[in-house]
Amino acid sequence: NHQIATLLFLEPPHSHDPTAIADFISLPTAMLNQLPAAAQDLLWTVQEATSIVFASYQRLQELLERSEDNVLESEALDTRQRYPNAISFNYRNYLQAERDYLLIDAMPDWRHKAVRLTIALKDHSSLRFQWSGQHMTVGGWWKSIQRTVASWAEQAEEIVIPEPQAIQEELQLKFSRPSTKT
C-alpha cells in the first residue's frame, strides 16, 4: 500500500466523467440536431477532452487544499515525523505531476480537438438557441467554453510548487504542536 501511494505521483489518475460537465458543455438536442454529424461527433470528443481537463483541474485544486501531512494518509504518524523529507518530496511530486498532466498532456489534446471543433462550427456559429436560460449563438457558447477551459489552464500555470524546505518547515511546525485530536 505504501509503495502504491509513493508511486501515485508518477501517473495521475486519469479518471473522469464526461456526464459531470454535460450541463456545462452539452448543446440542447434541438440545436445539436441542426449541426452536421461531423460537428456532433466532434462535440462529443471535445466534451470528453473537457472532462479530462476539468477532472485534472479538480484534482490539482484538491491537492492544493489538502495539507501536506494528509497527502499520504496511509502512512503512520511516526513515519511522517521521522521522514518529513519523503512527505515533502511526495507532496511536491503529486502537485507537479498533476500540474504537468493538466498543462502538458490534457490541455494540448483539448486545444487540438477544440481547433477541429471551431472549424466544424464555423458555418453554424450564428445559429441561435437558448442555453442555461440565456439566448446565445453557437459561436458565443463555444467562446464561453473556450474562456472557461483557458482559465483552468491559466490558474494551473500560476500555481507555485512549494520548495521542499518550506514544506519541511511547515511539517515540523505541525508535528511540534501538541495534538488537539481526541
Short mmCIF file of N, CA and C in Angstrom, two decimals:
data_model
loop_
_atom_site.label_atom_id
_atom_site.label_comp_id
_atom_site.label_asym_id
_atom_site.label_seq_id
_atom_site.Cartn_x
_atom_site.Cartn_y
_atom_site.Cartn_z
N ASN A 1 0.83 -1.19 0.00
CA ASN A 1 0.00 0.00 0.00
C ASN A 1 0.87 1.25 0.00
N HIS A 2 1.94 1.26 0.83
CA HIS A 2 2.85 2.40 0.85
C HIS A 2 3.51 2.59 -0.51
N GLN A 3 3.91 1.48 -1.14
CA GLN A 3 4.55 1.56 -2.44
C GLN A 3 3.60 2.17 -3.47
N ILE A 4 2.34 1.79 -3.44
CA ILE A 4 1.36 2.35 -4.38
C ILE A 4 1.20 3.83 -4.14
N ALA A 5 1.07 4.23 -2.87
CA ALA A 5 0.92 5.66 -2.54
C ALA A 5 2.13 6.45 -2.99
N THR A 6 3.32 5.90 -2.82
CA THR A 6 4.53 6.59 -3.20
C THR A 6 4.63 6.76 -4.72
N LEU A 7 4.13 5.81 -5.47
CA LEU A 7 4.25 5.86 -6.91
C LEU A 7 3.13 6.64 -7.60
N LEU A 8 2.11 7.04 -6.85
CA LEU A 8 0.98 7.73 -7.47
C LEU A 8 1.39 8.98 -8.22
N PHE A 9 2.42 9.68 -7.74
CA PHE A 9 2.81 10.91 -8.41
C PHE A 9 3.33 10.67 -9.82
N LEU A 10 3.73 9.45 -10.11
CA LEU A 10 4.27 9.16 -11.43
C LEU A 10 3.21 9.20 -12.52
N GLU A 11 1.99 8.92 -12.15
CA GLU A 11 0.92 8.93 -13.14
C GLU A 11 -0.39 9.33 -12.46
N PRO A 12 -0.79 10.57 -12.64
CA PRO A 12 -2.04 11.00 -12.00
C PRO A 12 -3.21 10.16 -12.50
N PRO A 13 -4.20 9.98 -11.67
CA PRO A 13 -5.37 9.23 -12.12
C PRO A 13 -6.04 9.95 -13.27
N HIS A 14 -6.38 9.22 -14.28
CA HIS A 14 -6.98 9.83 -15.47
C HIS A 14 -8.48 9.64 -15.50
N SER A 15 -9.04 9.24 -14.38
CA SER A 15 -10.48 9.02 -14.37
C SER A 15 -11.22 10.34 -14.53
N HIS A 16 -12.29 10.28 -15.27
CA HIS A 16 -13.11 11.46 -15.50
C HIS A 16 -14.49 10.97 -15.90
N ASP A 17 -15.45 11.87 -15.78
CA ASP A 17 -16.83 11.53 -16.10
C ASP A 17 -17.40 12.60 -17.02
N PRO A 18 -17.47 12.35 -18.32
CA PRO A 18 -17.98 13.36 -19.25
C PRO A 18 -19.38 13.85 -18.90
N THR A 19 -20.17 13.02 -18.23
CA THR A 19 -21.52 13.48 -17.87
C THR A 19 -21.48 14.52 -16.75
N ALA A 20 -20.36 14.58 -16.02
CA ALA A 20 -20.25 15.54 -14.92
C ALA A 20 -20.23 16.98 -15.42
N ILE A 21 -19.83 17.17 -16.67
CA ILE A 21 -19.79 18.52 -17.22
C ILE A 21 -20.82 18.71 -18.33
N ALA A 22 -21.73 17.76 -18.46
CA ALA A 22 -22.72 17.82 -19.54
C ALA A 22 -23.54 19.11 -19.50
N ASP A 23 -23.92 19.55 -18.31
CA ASP A 23 -24.70 20.79 -18.21
C ASP A 23 -23.89 21.98 -18.68
N PHE A 24 -22.59 21.91 -18.51
CA PHE A 24 -21.69 22.99 -18.89
C PHE A 24 -21.42 23.03 -20.39
N ILE A 25 -21.33 21.88 -21.03
CA ILE A 25 -20.86 21.85 -22.41
C ILE A 25 -21.86 21.32 -23.43
N SER A 26 -22.88 20.61 -23.01
CA SER A 26 -23.80 20.00 -23.98
C SER A 26 -24.78 21.02 -24.56
N LEU A 27 -24.93 20.95 -25.85
CA LEU A 27 -25.94 21.77 -26.53
C LEU A 27 -27.31 21.12 -26.38
N PRO A 28 -28.37 21.92 -26.41
CA PRO A 28 -29.71 21.32 -26.41
C PRO A 28 -29.88 20.41 -27.63
N THR A 29 -30.64 19.36 -27.47
CA THR A 29 -30.83 18.37 -28.54
C THR A 29 -31.32 19.02 -29.83
N ALA A 30 -32.27 19.95 -29.73
CA ALA A 30 -32.80 20.61 -30.93
C ALA A 30 -31.69 21.34 -31.68
N MET A 31 -30.77 21.96 -30.96
CA MET A 31 -29.65 22.67 -31.60
C MET A 31 -28.65 21.66 -32.14
N LEU A 32 -28.37 20.65 -31.37
CA LEU A 32 -27.42 19.63 -31.79
C LEU A 32 -27.85 18.99 -33.10
N ASN A 33 -29.14 18.75 -33.25
CA ASN A 33 -29.66 18.12 -34.47
C ASN A 33 -29.53 19.01 -35.70
N GLN A 34 -29.33 20.30 -35.53
CA GLN A 34 -29.14 21.20 -36.66
C GLN A 34 -27.70 21.19 -37.18
N LEU A 35 -26.82 20.60 -36.43
CA LEU A 35 -25.41 20.57 -36.83
C LEU A 35 -25.12 19.30 -37.62
N PRO A 36 -24.15 19.36 -38.52
CA PRO A 36 -23.79 18.16 -39.28
C PRO A 36 -23.24 17.07 -38.34
N ALA A 37 -23.33 15.85 -38.79
CA ALA A 37 -22.89 14.70 -37.99
C ALA A 37 -21.44 14.84 -37.55
N ALA A 38 -20.58 15.36 -38.44
CA ALA A 38 -19.17 15.51 -38.09
C ALA A 38 -19.00 16.47 -36.91
N ALA A 39 -19.75 17.56 -36.90
CA ALA A 39 -19.68 18.51 -35.79
C ALA A 39 -20.23 17.88 -34.51
N GLN A 40 -21.28 17.09 -34.63
CA GLN A 40 -21.84 16.41 -33.46
C GLN A 40 -20.81 15.45 -32.85
N ASP A 41 -20.12 14.71 -33.71
CA ASP A 41 -19.08 13.79 -33.23
C ASP A 41 -17.96 14.56 -32.54
N LEU A 42 -17.56 15.67 -33.14
CA LEU A 42 -16.50 16.49 -32.54
C LEU A 42 -16.94 17.08 -31.21
N LEU A 43 -18.21 17.43 -31.10
CA LEU A 43 -18.72 17.94 -29.82
C LEU A 43 -18.54 16.90 -28.72
N TRP A 44 -18.85 15.66 -29.02
CA TRP A 44 -18.66 14.60 -28.03
C TRP A 44 -17.18 14.46 -27.69
N THR A 45 -16.32 14.49 -28.70
CA THR A 45 -14.88 14.37 -28.48
C THR A 45 -14.38 15.51 -27.60
N VAL A 46 -14.85 16.72 -27.87
CA VAL A 46 -14.45 17.88 -27.06
C VAL A 46 -15.03 17.78 -25.65
N GLN A 47 -16.24 17.26 -25.53
CA GLN A 47 -16.82 17.10 -24.19
C GLN A 47 -15.96 16.15 -23.37
N GLU A 48 -15.52 15.08 -23.99
CA GLU A 48 -14.67 14.13 -23.28
C GLU A 48 -13.33 14.77 -22.91
N ALA A 49 -12.72 15.50 -23.84
CA ALA A 49 -11.45 16.17 -23.56
C ALA A 49 -11.62 17.23 -22.48
N THR A 50 -12.73 17.94 -22.51
CA THR A 50 -13.01 18.95 -21.48
C THR A 50 -13.18 18.28 -20.12
N SER A 51 -13.81 17.13 -20.11
CA SER A 51 -13.98 16.38 -18.88
C SER A 51 -12.64 15.97 -18.29
N ILE A 52 -11.72 15.57 -19.14
CA ILE A 52 -10.38 15.18 -18.69
C ILE A 52 -9.66 16.38 -18.10
N VAL A 53 -9.72 17.52 -18.78
CA VAL A 53 -9.08 18.74 -18.27
C VAL A 53 -9.71 19.13 -16.93
N PHE A 54 -11.03 19.11 -16.87
CA PHE A 54 -11.73 19.50 -15.65
C PHE A 54 -11.39 18.58 -14.49
N ALA A 55 -11.35 17.27 -14.73
CA ALA A 55 -11.02 16.31 -13.67
C ALA A 55 -9.60 16.56 -13.16
N SER A 56 -8.67 16.83 -14.05
CA SER A 56 -7.31 17.12 -13.64
C SER A 56 -7.25 18.43 -12.86
N TYR A 57 -7.98 19.43 -13.33
CA TYR A 57 -8.04 20.72 -12.63
C TYR A 57 -8.61 20.53 -11.22
N GLN A 58 -9.64 19.74 -11.09
CA GLN A 58 -10.23 19.47 -9.76
C GLN A 58 -9.24 18.74 -8.86
N ARG A 59 -8.53 17.74 -9.40
CA ARG A 59 -7.54 17.02 -8.59
C ARG A 59 -6.44 17.97 -8.12
N LEU A 60 -6.02 18.87 -8.98
CA LEU A 60 -4.99 19.84 -8.61
C LEU A 60 -5.50 20.76 -7.50
N GLN A 61 -6.73 21.23 -7.62
CA GLN A 61 -7.31 22.08 -6.58
C GLN A 61 -7.42 21.33 -5.25
N GLU A 62 -7.81 20.06 -5.31
CA GLU A 62 -7.91 19.25 -4.09
C GLU A 62 -6.55 19.09 -3.43
N LEU A 63 -5.52 18.87 -4.22
CA LEU A 63 -4.18 18.75 -3.65
C LEU A 63 -3.76 20.04 -2.98
N LEU A 64 -4.07 21.16 -3.59
CA LEU A 64 -3.70 22.44 -3.00
C LEU A 64 -4.45 22.71 -1.71
N GLU A 65 -5.67 22.24 -1.63
CA GLU A 65 -6.49 22.48 -0.44
C GLU A 65 -6.13 21.53 0.70
N ARG A 66 -5.61 20.39 0.37
CA ARG A 66 -5.24 19.42 1.41
C ARG A 66 -3.89 19.80 1.99
N SER A 67 -3.70 19.55 3.24
CA SER A 67 -2.39 19.82 3.83
C SER A 67 -1.46 18.67 3.48
N GLU A 68 -0.16 18.98 3.49
CA GLU A 68 0.84 18.00 3.06
C GLU A 68 0.79 16.73 3.89
N ASP A 69 0.54 16.86 5.18
CA ASP A 69 0.59 15.66 6.02
C ASP A 69 -0.60 14.74 5.78
N ASN A 70 -1.60 15.19 5.04
CA ASN A 70 -2.73 14.32 4.73
C ASN A 70 -2.61 13.69 3.35
N VAL A 71 -1.61 14.06 2.58
CA VAL A 71 -1.46 13.51 1.24
C VAL A 71 -1.27 12.01 1.29
N LEU A 72 -0.49 11.57 2.23
CA LEU A 72 -0.24 10.13 2.38
C LEU A 72 -0.90 9.64 3.66
N GLU A 73 -2.22 9.62 3.66
CA GLU A 73 -2.98 9.26 4.85
C GLU A 73 -2.67 7.85 5.34
N SER A 74 -2.21 7.01 4.46
CA SER A 74 -1.98 5.62 4.86
C SER A 74 -0.71 5.45 5.69
N GLU A 75 0.15 6.46 5.71
CA GLU A 75 1.39 6.34 6.48
C GLU A 75 1.13 6.64 7.94
N ALA A 76 1.80 5.93 8.81
CA ALA A 76 1.66 6.14 10.25
C ALA A 76 2.29 7.47 10.65
N LEU A 77 1.79 8.04 11.74
CA LEU A 77 2.27 9.33 12.22
C LEU A 77 3.77 9.30 12.50
N ASP A 78 4.26 8.24 13.15
CA ASP A 78 5.68 8.19 13.47
C ASP A 78 6.53 8.16 12.21
N THR A 79 6.03 7.54 11.14
CA THR A 79 6.76 7.53 9.87
C THR A 79 6.83 8.94 9.30
N ARG A 80 5.73 9.67 9.38
CA ARG A 80 5.71 11.03 8.87
C ARG A 80 6.63 11.93 9.68
N GLN A 81 6.70 11.69 10.99
CA GLN A 81 7.57 12.52 11.82
C GLN A 81 9.03 12.22 11.55
N ARG A 82 9.35 10.96 11.31
CA ARG A 82 10.74 10.59 11.08
C ARG A 82 11.21 10.89 9.67
N TYR A 83 10.29 10.95 8.70
CA TYR A 83 10.70 11.13 7.31
C TYR A 83 9.98 12.31 6.65
N PRO A 84 10.12 13.52 7.20
CA PRO A 84 9.43 14.66 6.58
C PRO A 84 9.95 14.94 5.17
N ASN A 85 11.19 14.55 4.89
CA ASN A 85 11.72 14.75 3.53
C ASN A 85 10.92 13.96 2.51
N ALA A 86 10.55 12.73 2.87
CA ALA A 86 9.77 11.90 1.95
C ALA A 86 8.39 12.50 1.74
N ILE A 87 7.80 13.04 2.81
CA ILE A 87 6.48 13.66 2.69
C ILE A 87 6.55 14.86 1.76
N SER A 88 7.55 15.72 1.96
CA SER A 88 7.66 16.91 1.11
C SER A 88 7.95 16.51 -0.34
N PHE A 89 8.79 15.49 -0.51
CA PHE A 89 9.09 15.00 -1.86
C PHE A 89 7.81 14.52 -2.54
N ASN A 90 7.04 13.70 -1.84
CA ASN A 90 5.82 13.15 -2.43
C ASN A 90 4.79 14.24 -2.69
N TYR A 91 4.62 15.15 -1.75
CA TYR A 91 3.64 16.22 -1.93
C TYR A 91 4.00 17.08 -3.14
N ARG A 92 5.26 17.48 -3.23
CA ARG A 92 5.72 18.27 -4.39
C ARG A 92 5.48 17.51 -5.69
N ASN A 93 5.78 16.22 -5.67
CA ASN A 93 5.63 15.43 -6.88
C ASN A 93 4.17 15.21 -7.25
N TYR A 94 3.31 15.05 -6.26
CA TYR A 94 1.87 14.98 -6.56
C TYR A 94 1.43 16.25 -7.27
N LEU A 95 1.79 17.39 -6.68
CA LEU A 95 1.41 18.67 -7.27
C LEU A 95 1.99 18.84 -8.67
N GLN A 96 3.29 18.58 -8.79
CA GLN A 96 3.96 18.77 -10.07
C GLN A 96 3.41 17.84 -11.14
N ALA A 97 3.18 16.58 -10.77
CA ALA A 97 2.68 15.61 -11.75
C ALA A 97 1.29 15.99 -12.24
N GLU A 98 0.43 16.41 -11.32
CA GLU A 98 -0.93 16.78 -11.73
C GLU A 98 -0.91 18.05 -12.57
N ARG A 99 -0.11 19.01 -12.15
CA ARG A 99 0.01 20.27 -12.91
C ARG A 99 0.56 19.99 -14.31
N ASP A 100 1.61 19.17 -14.38
CA ASP A 100 2.18 18.83 -15.69
C ASP A 100 1.18 18.06 -16.54
N TYR A 101 0.46 17.15 -15.93
CA TYR A 101 -0.52 16.39 -16.70
C TYR A 101 -1.54 17.34 -17.31
N LEU A 102 -2.04 18.27 -16.50
CA LEU A 102 -3.03 19.22 -16.99
C LEU A 102 -2.47 20.08 -18.12
N LEU A 103 -1.27 20.65 -17.90
CA LEU A 103 -0.73 21.62 -18.85
C LEU A 103 -0.01 20.98 -20.05
N ILE A 104 0.62 19.84 -19.84
CA ILE A 104 1.45 19.25 -20.90
C ILE A 104 0.71 18.17 -21.68
N ASP A 105 -0.19 17.46 -21.03
CA ASP A 105 -0.91 16.38 -21.71
C ASP A 105 -2.34 16.76 -22.06
N ALA A 106 -3.12 17.10 -21.05
CA ALA A 106 -4.56 17.30 -21.26
C ALA A 106 -4.88 18.56 -22.07
N MET A 107 -4.23 19.68 -21.76
CA MET A 107 -4.56 20.92 -22.47
C MET A 107 -4.18 20.89 -23.96
N PRO A 108 -3.00 20.43 -24.33
CA PRO A 108 -2.70 20.36 -25.77
C PRO A 108 -3.68 19.47 -26.52
N ASP A 109 -4.07 18.35 -25.91
CA ASP A 109 -5.05 17.48 -26.54
C ASP A 109 -6.38 18.22 -26.68
N TRP A 110 -6.79 18.92 -25.63
CA TRP A 110 -8.04 19.68 -25.69
C TRP A 110 -7.96 20.75 -26.78
N ARG A 111 -6.85 21.48 -26.84
CA ARG A 111 -6.70 22.54 -27.85
C ARG A 111 -6.78 21.98 -29.27
N HIS A 112 -6.15 20.84 -29.49
CA HIS A 112 -6.18 20.21 -30.81
C HIS A 112 -7.63 19.89 -31.20
N LYS A 113 -8.36 19.31 -30.28
CA LYS A 113 -9.76 18.96 -30.56
C LYS A 113 -10.62 20.22 -30.68
N ALA A 114 -10.30 21.24 -29.89
CA ALA A 114 -11.05 22.49 -29.94
C ALA A 114 -10.88 23.19 -31.29
N VAL A 115 -9.69 23.14 -31.84
CA VAL A 115 -9.46 23.75 -33.16
C VAL A 115 -10.31 23.04 -34.21
N ARG A 116 -10.33 21.73 -34.15
CA ARG A 116 -11.15 20.97 -35.11
C ARG A 116 -12.63 21.31 -34.96
N LEU A 117 -13.09 21.47 -33.72
CA LEU A 117 -14.49 21.82 -33.50
C LEU A 117 -14.78 23.24 -33.97
N THR A 118 -13.86 24.15 -33.74
CA THR A 118 -14.03 25.53 -34.19
C THR A 118 -14.23 25.57 -35.70
N ILE A 119 -13.44 24.80 -36.42
CA ILE A 119 -13.57 24.73 -37.88
C ILE A 119 -14.92 24.13 -38.26
N ALA A 120 -15.32 23.07 -37.57
CA ALA A 120 -16.59 22.41 -37.89
C ALA A 120 -17.80 23.30 -37.59
N LEU A 121 -17.67 24.19 -36.61
CA LEU A 121 -18.79 25.06 -36.23
C LEU A 121 -18.80 26.38 -36.99
N LYS A 122 -17.77 26.62 -37.79
CA LYS A 122 -17.61 27.92 -38.46
C LYS A 122 -18.88 28.35 -39.21
N ASP A 123 -19.45 27.48 -39.98
CA ASP A 123 -20.63 27.84 -40.77
C ASP A 123 -21.92 27.86 -39.95
N HIS A 124 -21.84 27.47 -38.70
CA HIS A 124 -23.04 27.38 -37.86
C HIS A 124 -22.95 28.29 -36.63
N SER A 125 -21.93 29.13 -36.58
CA SER A 125 -21.69 29.92 -35.37
C SER A 125 -22.78 30.95 -35.08
N SER A 126 -23.55 31.33 -36.09
CA SER A 126 -24.59 32.34 -35.86
C SER A 126 -25.95 31.73 -35.50
N LEU A 127 -26.05 30.40 -35.47
CA LEU A 127 -27.30 29.76 -35.06
C LEU A 127 -27.62 30.15 -33.62
N ARG A 128 -28.87 30.53 -33.38
CA ARG A 128 -29.29 30.98 -32.05
C ARG A 128 -30.03 29.85 -31.33
N PHE A 129 -29.86 29.83 -30.02
CA PHE A 129 -30.57 28.87 -29.18
C PHE A 129 -30.61 29.40 -27.76
N GLN A 130 -31.38 28.71 -26.93
CA GLN A 130 -31.45 29.09 -25.52
C GLN A 130 -30.67 28.06 -24.72
N TRP A 131 -29.77 28.55 -23.89
CA TRP A 131 -28.89 27.68 -23.11
C TRP A 131 -28.77 28.25 -21.71
N SER A 132 -29.04 27.46 -20.73
CA SER A 132 -29.00 27.89 -19.32
C SER A 132 -29.80 29.17 -19.10
N GLY A 133 -30.94 29.25 -19.77
CA GLY A 133 -31.83 30.39 -19.60
C GLY A 133 -31.42 31.64 -20.36
N GLN A 134 -30.40 31.54 -21.19
CA GLN A 134 -29.92 32.69 -21.96
C GLN A 134 -30.03 32.40 -23.44
N HIS A 135 -30.31 33.45 -24.21
CA HIS A 135 -30.28 33.32 -25.67
C HIS A 135 -28.85 33.58 -26.11
N MET A 136 -28.34 32.71 -26.92
CA MET A 136 -26.98 32.89 -27.42
C MET A 136 -26.81 32.19 -28.76
N THR A 137 -25.67 32.45 -29.36
CA THR A 137 -25.34 31.80 -30.62
C THR A 137 -24.41 30.63 -30.33
N VAL A 138 -24.30 29.74 -31.29
CA VAL A 138 -23.37 28.62 -31.14
C VAL A 138 -21.95 29.17 -30.96
N GLY A 139 -21.61 30.20 -31.73
CA GLY A 139 -20.29 30.81 -31.61
C GLY A 139 -20.04 31.39 -30.23
N GLY A 140 -21.03 32.08 -29.68
CA GLY A 140 -20.90 32.65 -28.33
C GLY A 140 -20.78 31.59 -27.26
N TRP A 141 -21.57 30.53 -27.42
CA TRP A 141 -21.50 29.40 -26.50
C TRP A 141 -20.10 28.78 -26.52
N TRP A 142 -19.57 28.57 -27.72
CA TRP A 142 -18.27 27.93 -27.86
C TRP A 142 -17.16 28.82 -27.29
N LYS A 143 -17.23 30.13 -27.53
CA LYS A 143 -16.23 31.05 -26.97
C LYS A 143 -16.27 31.04 -25.44
N SER A 144 -17.47 30.93 -24.88
CA SER A 144 -17.62 30.87 -23.42
C SER A 144 -16.92 29.63 -22.85
N ILE A 145 -17.09 28.52 -23.52
CA ILE A 145 -16.43 27.29 -23.07
C ILE A 145 -14.92 27.42 -23.20
N GLN A 146 -14.45 27.97 -24.31
CA GLN A 146 -13.01 28.15 -24.51
C GLN A 146 -12.42 29.03 -23.41
N ARG A 147 -13.11 30.11 -23.05
CA ARG A 147 -12.61 31.01 -21.99
C ARG A 147 -12.53 30.27 -20.65
N THR A 148 -13.54 29.49 -20.35
CA THR A 148 -13.55 28.77 -19.08
C THR A 148 -12.40 27.78 -19.00
N VAL A 149 -12.22 26.98 -20.04
CA VAL A 149 -11.15 25.99 -20.04
C VAL A 149 -9.79 26.69 -20.01
N ALA A 150 -9.65 27.79 -20.73
CA ALA A 150 -8.39 28.55 -20.70
C ALA A 150 -8.11 29.07 -19.29
N SER A 151 -9.16 29.46 -18.57
CA SER A 151 -8.95 29.96 -17.20
C SER A 151 -8.43 28.85 -16.28
N TRP A 152 -8.87 27.61 -16.51
CA TRP A 152 -8.35 26.49 -15.71
C TRP A 152 -6.85 26.33 -15.95
N ALA A 153 -6.45 26.42 -17.21
CA ALA A 153 -5.03 26.28 -17.54
C ALA A 153 -4.23 27.45 -16.96
N GLU A 154 -4.76 28.66 -17.05
CA GLU A 154 -4.07 29.82 -16.50
C GLU A 154 -3.88 29.68 -14.99
N GLN A 155 -4.90 29.22 -14.31
CA GLN A 155 -4.78 29.03 -12.86
C GLN A 155 -3.72 27.98 -12.54
N ALA A 156 -3.68 26.92 -13.32
CA ALA A 156 -2.67 25.88 -13.10
C ALA A 156 -1.26 26.43 -13.35
N GLU A 157 -1.11 27.25 -14.38
CA GLU A 157 0.20 27.84 -14.68
C GLU A 157 0.68 28.74 -13.55
N GLU A 158 -0.24 29.39 -12.86
CA GLU A 158 0.12 30.33 -11.80
C GLU A 158 0.46 29.65 -10.48
N ILE A 159 0.21 28.37 -10.39
CA ILE A 159 0.50 27.65 -9.14
C ILE A 159 2.00 27.57 -8.94
N VAL A 160 2.41 27.96 -7.75
CA VAL A 160 3.81 27.86 -7.38
C VAL A 160 3.96 26.61 -6.52
N ILE A 161 4.77 25.70 -7.00
CA ILE A 161 5.01 24.47 -6.26
C ILE A 161 5.95 24.82 -5.11
N PRO A 162 5.56 24.54 -3.86
CA PRO A 162 6.40 24.92 -2.73
C PRO A 162 7.74 24.19 -2.75
N GLU A 163 8.74 24.89 -2.27
CA GLU A 163 10.08 24.29 -2.17
C GLU A 163 10.08 23.25 -1.05
N PRO A 164 10.91 22.22 -1.17
CA PRO A 164 10.93 21.17 -0.14
C PRO A 164 11.20 21.73 1.26
N GLN A 165 12.08 22.71 1.35
CA GLN A 165 12.41 23.28 2.66
C GLN A 165 11.18 23.92 3.31
N ALA A 166 10.37 24.61 2.53
CA ALA A 166 9.16 25.25 3.06
C ALA A 166 8.17 24.20 3.55
N ILE A 167 8.04 23.11 2.81
CA ILE A 167 7.14 22.04 3.21
C ILE A 167 7.64 21.40 4.50
N GLN A 168 8.94 21.14 4.57
CA GLN A 168 9.51 20.51 5.76
C GLN A 168 9.32 21.40 6.99
N GLU A 169 9.52 22.71 6.83
CA GLU A 169 9.34 23.62 7.96
C GLU A 169 7.89 23.62 8.43
N GLU A 170 6.96 23.60 7.49
CA GLU A 170 5.55 23.56 7.86
C GLU A 170 5.21 22.26 8.58
N LEU A 171 5.75 21.16 8.09
CA LEU A 171 5.51 19.87 8.74
C LEU A 171 6.09 19.85 10.15
N GLN A 172 7.30 20.39 10.31
CA GLN A 172 7.92 20.41 11.63
C GLN A 172 7.08 21.24 12.60
N LEU A 173 6.53 22.34 12.11
CA LEU A 173 5.65 23.15 12.96
C LEU A 173 4.42 22.35 13.38
N LYS A 174 3.83 21.65 12.44
CA LYS A 174 2.64 20.86 12.74
C LYS A 174 2.94 19.75 13.74
N PHE A 175 4.08 19.09 13.55
CA PHE A 175 4.41 17.97 14.42
C PHE A 175 4.89 18.43 15.79
N SER A 176 5.38 19.63 15.90
CA SER A 176 5.88 20.12 17.19
C SER A 176 4.74 20.61 18.08
N ARG A 177 3.59 20.94 17.49
CA ARG A 177 2.42 21.36 18.27
C ARG A 177 1.77 20.15 18.91
N PRO A 178 1.26 20.32 20.13
CA PRO A 178 0.52 19.20 20.74
C PRO A 178 -0.74 18.91 19.94
N SER A 179 -1.07 17.66 19.82
CA SER A 179 -2.25 17.26 19.06
C SER A 179 -3.51 17.66 19.80
N THR A 180 -4.48 18.19 19.04
CA THR A 180 -5.77 18.57 19.63
C THR A 180 -6.82 17.52 19.36
N LYS A 181 -6.43 16.43 18.73
CA LYS A 181 -7.37 15.35 18.41
C LYS A 181 -7.63 14.53 19.67
N THR A 182 -8.86 14.08 19.77
CA THR A 182 -9.22 13.25 20.93
C THR A 182 -9.41 11.82 20.52
#
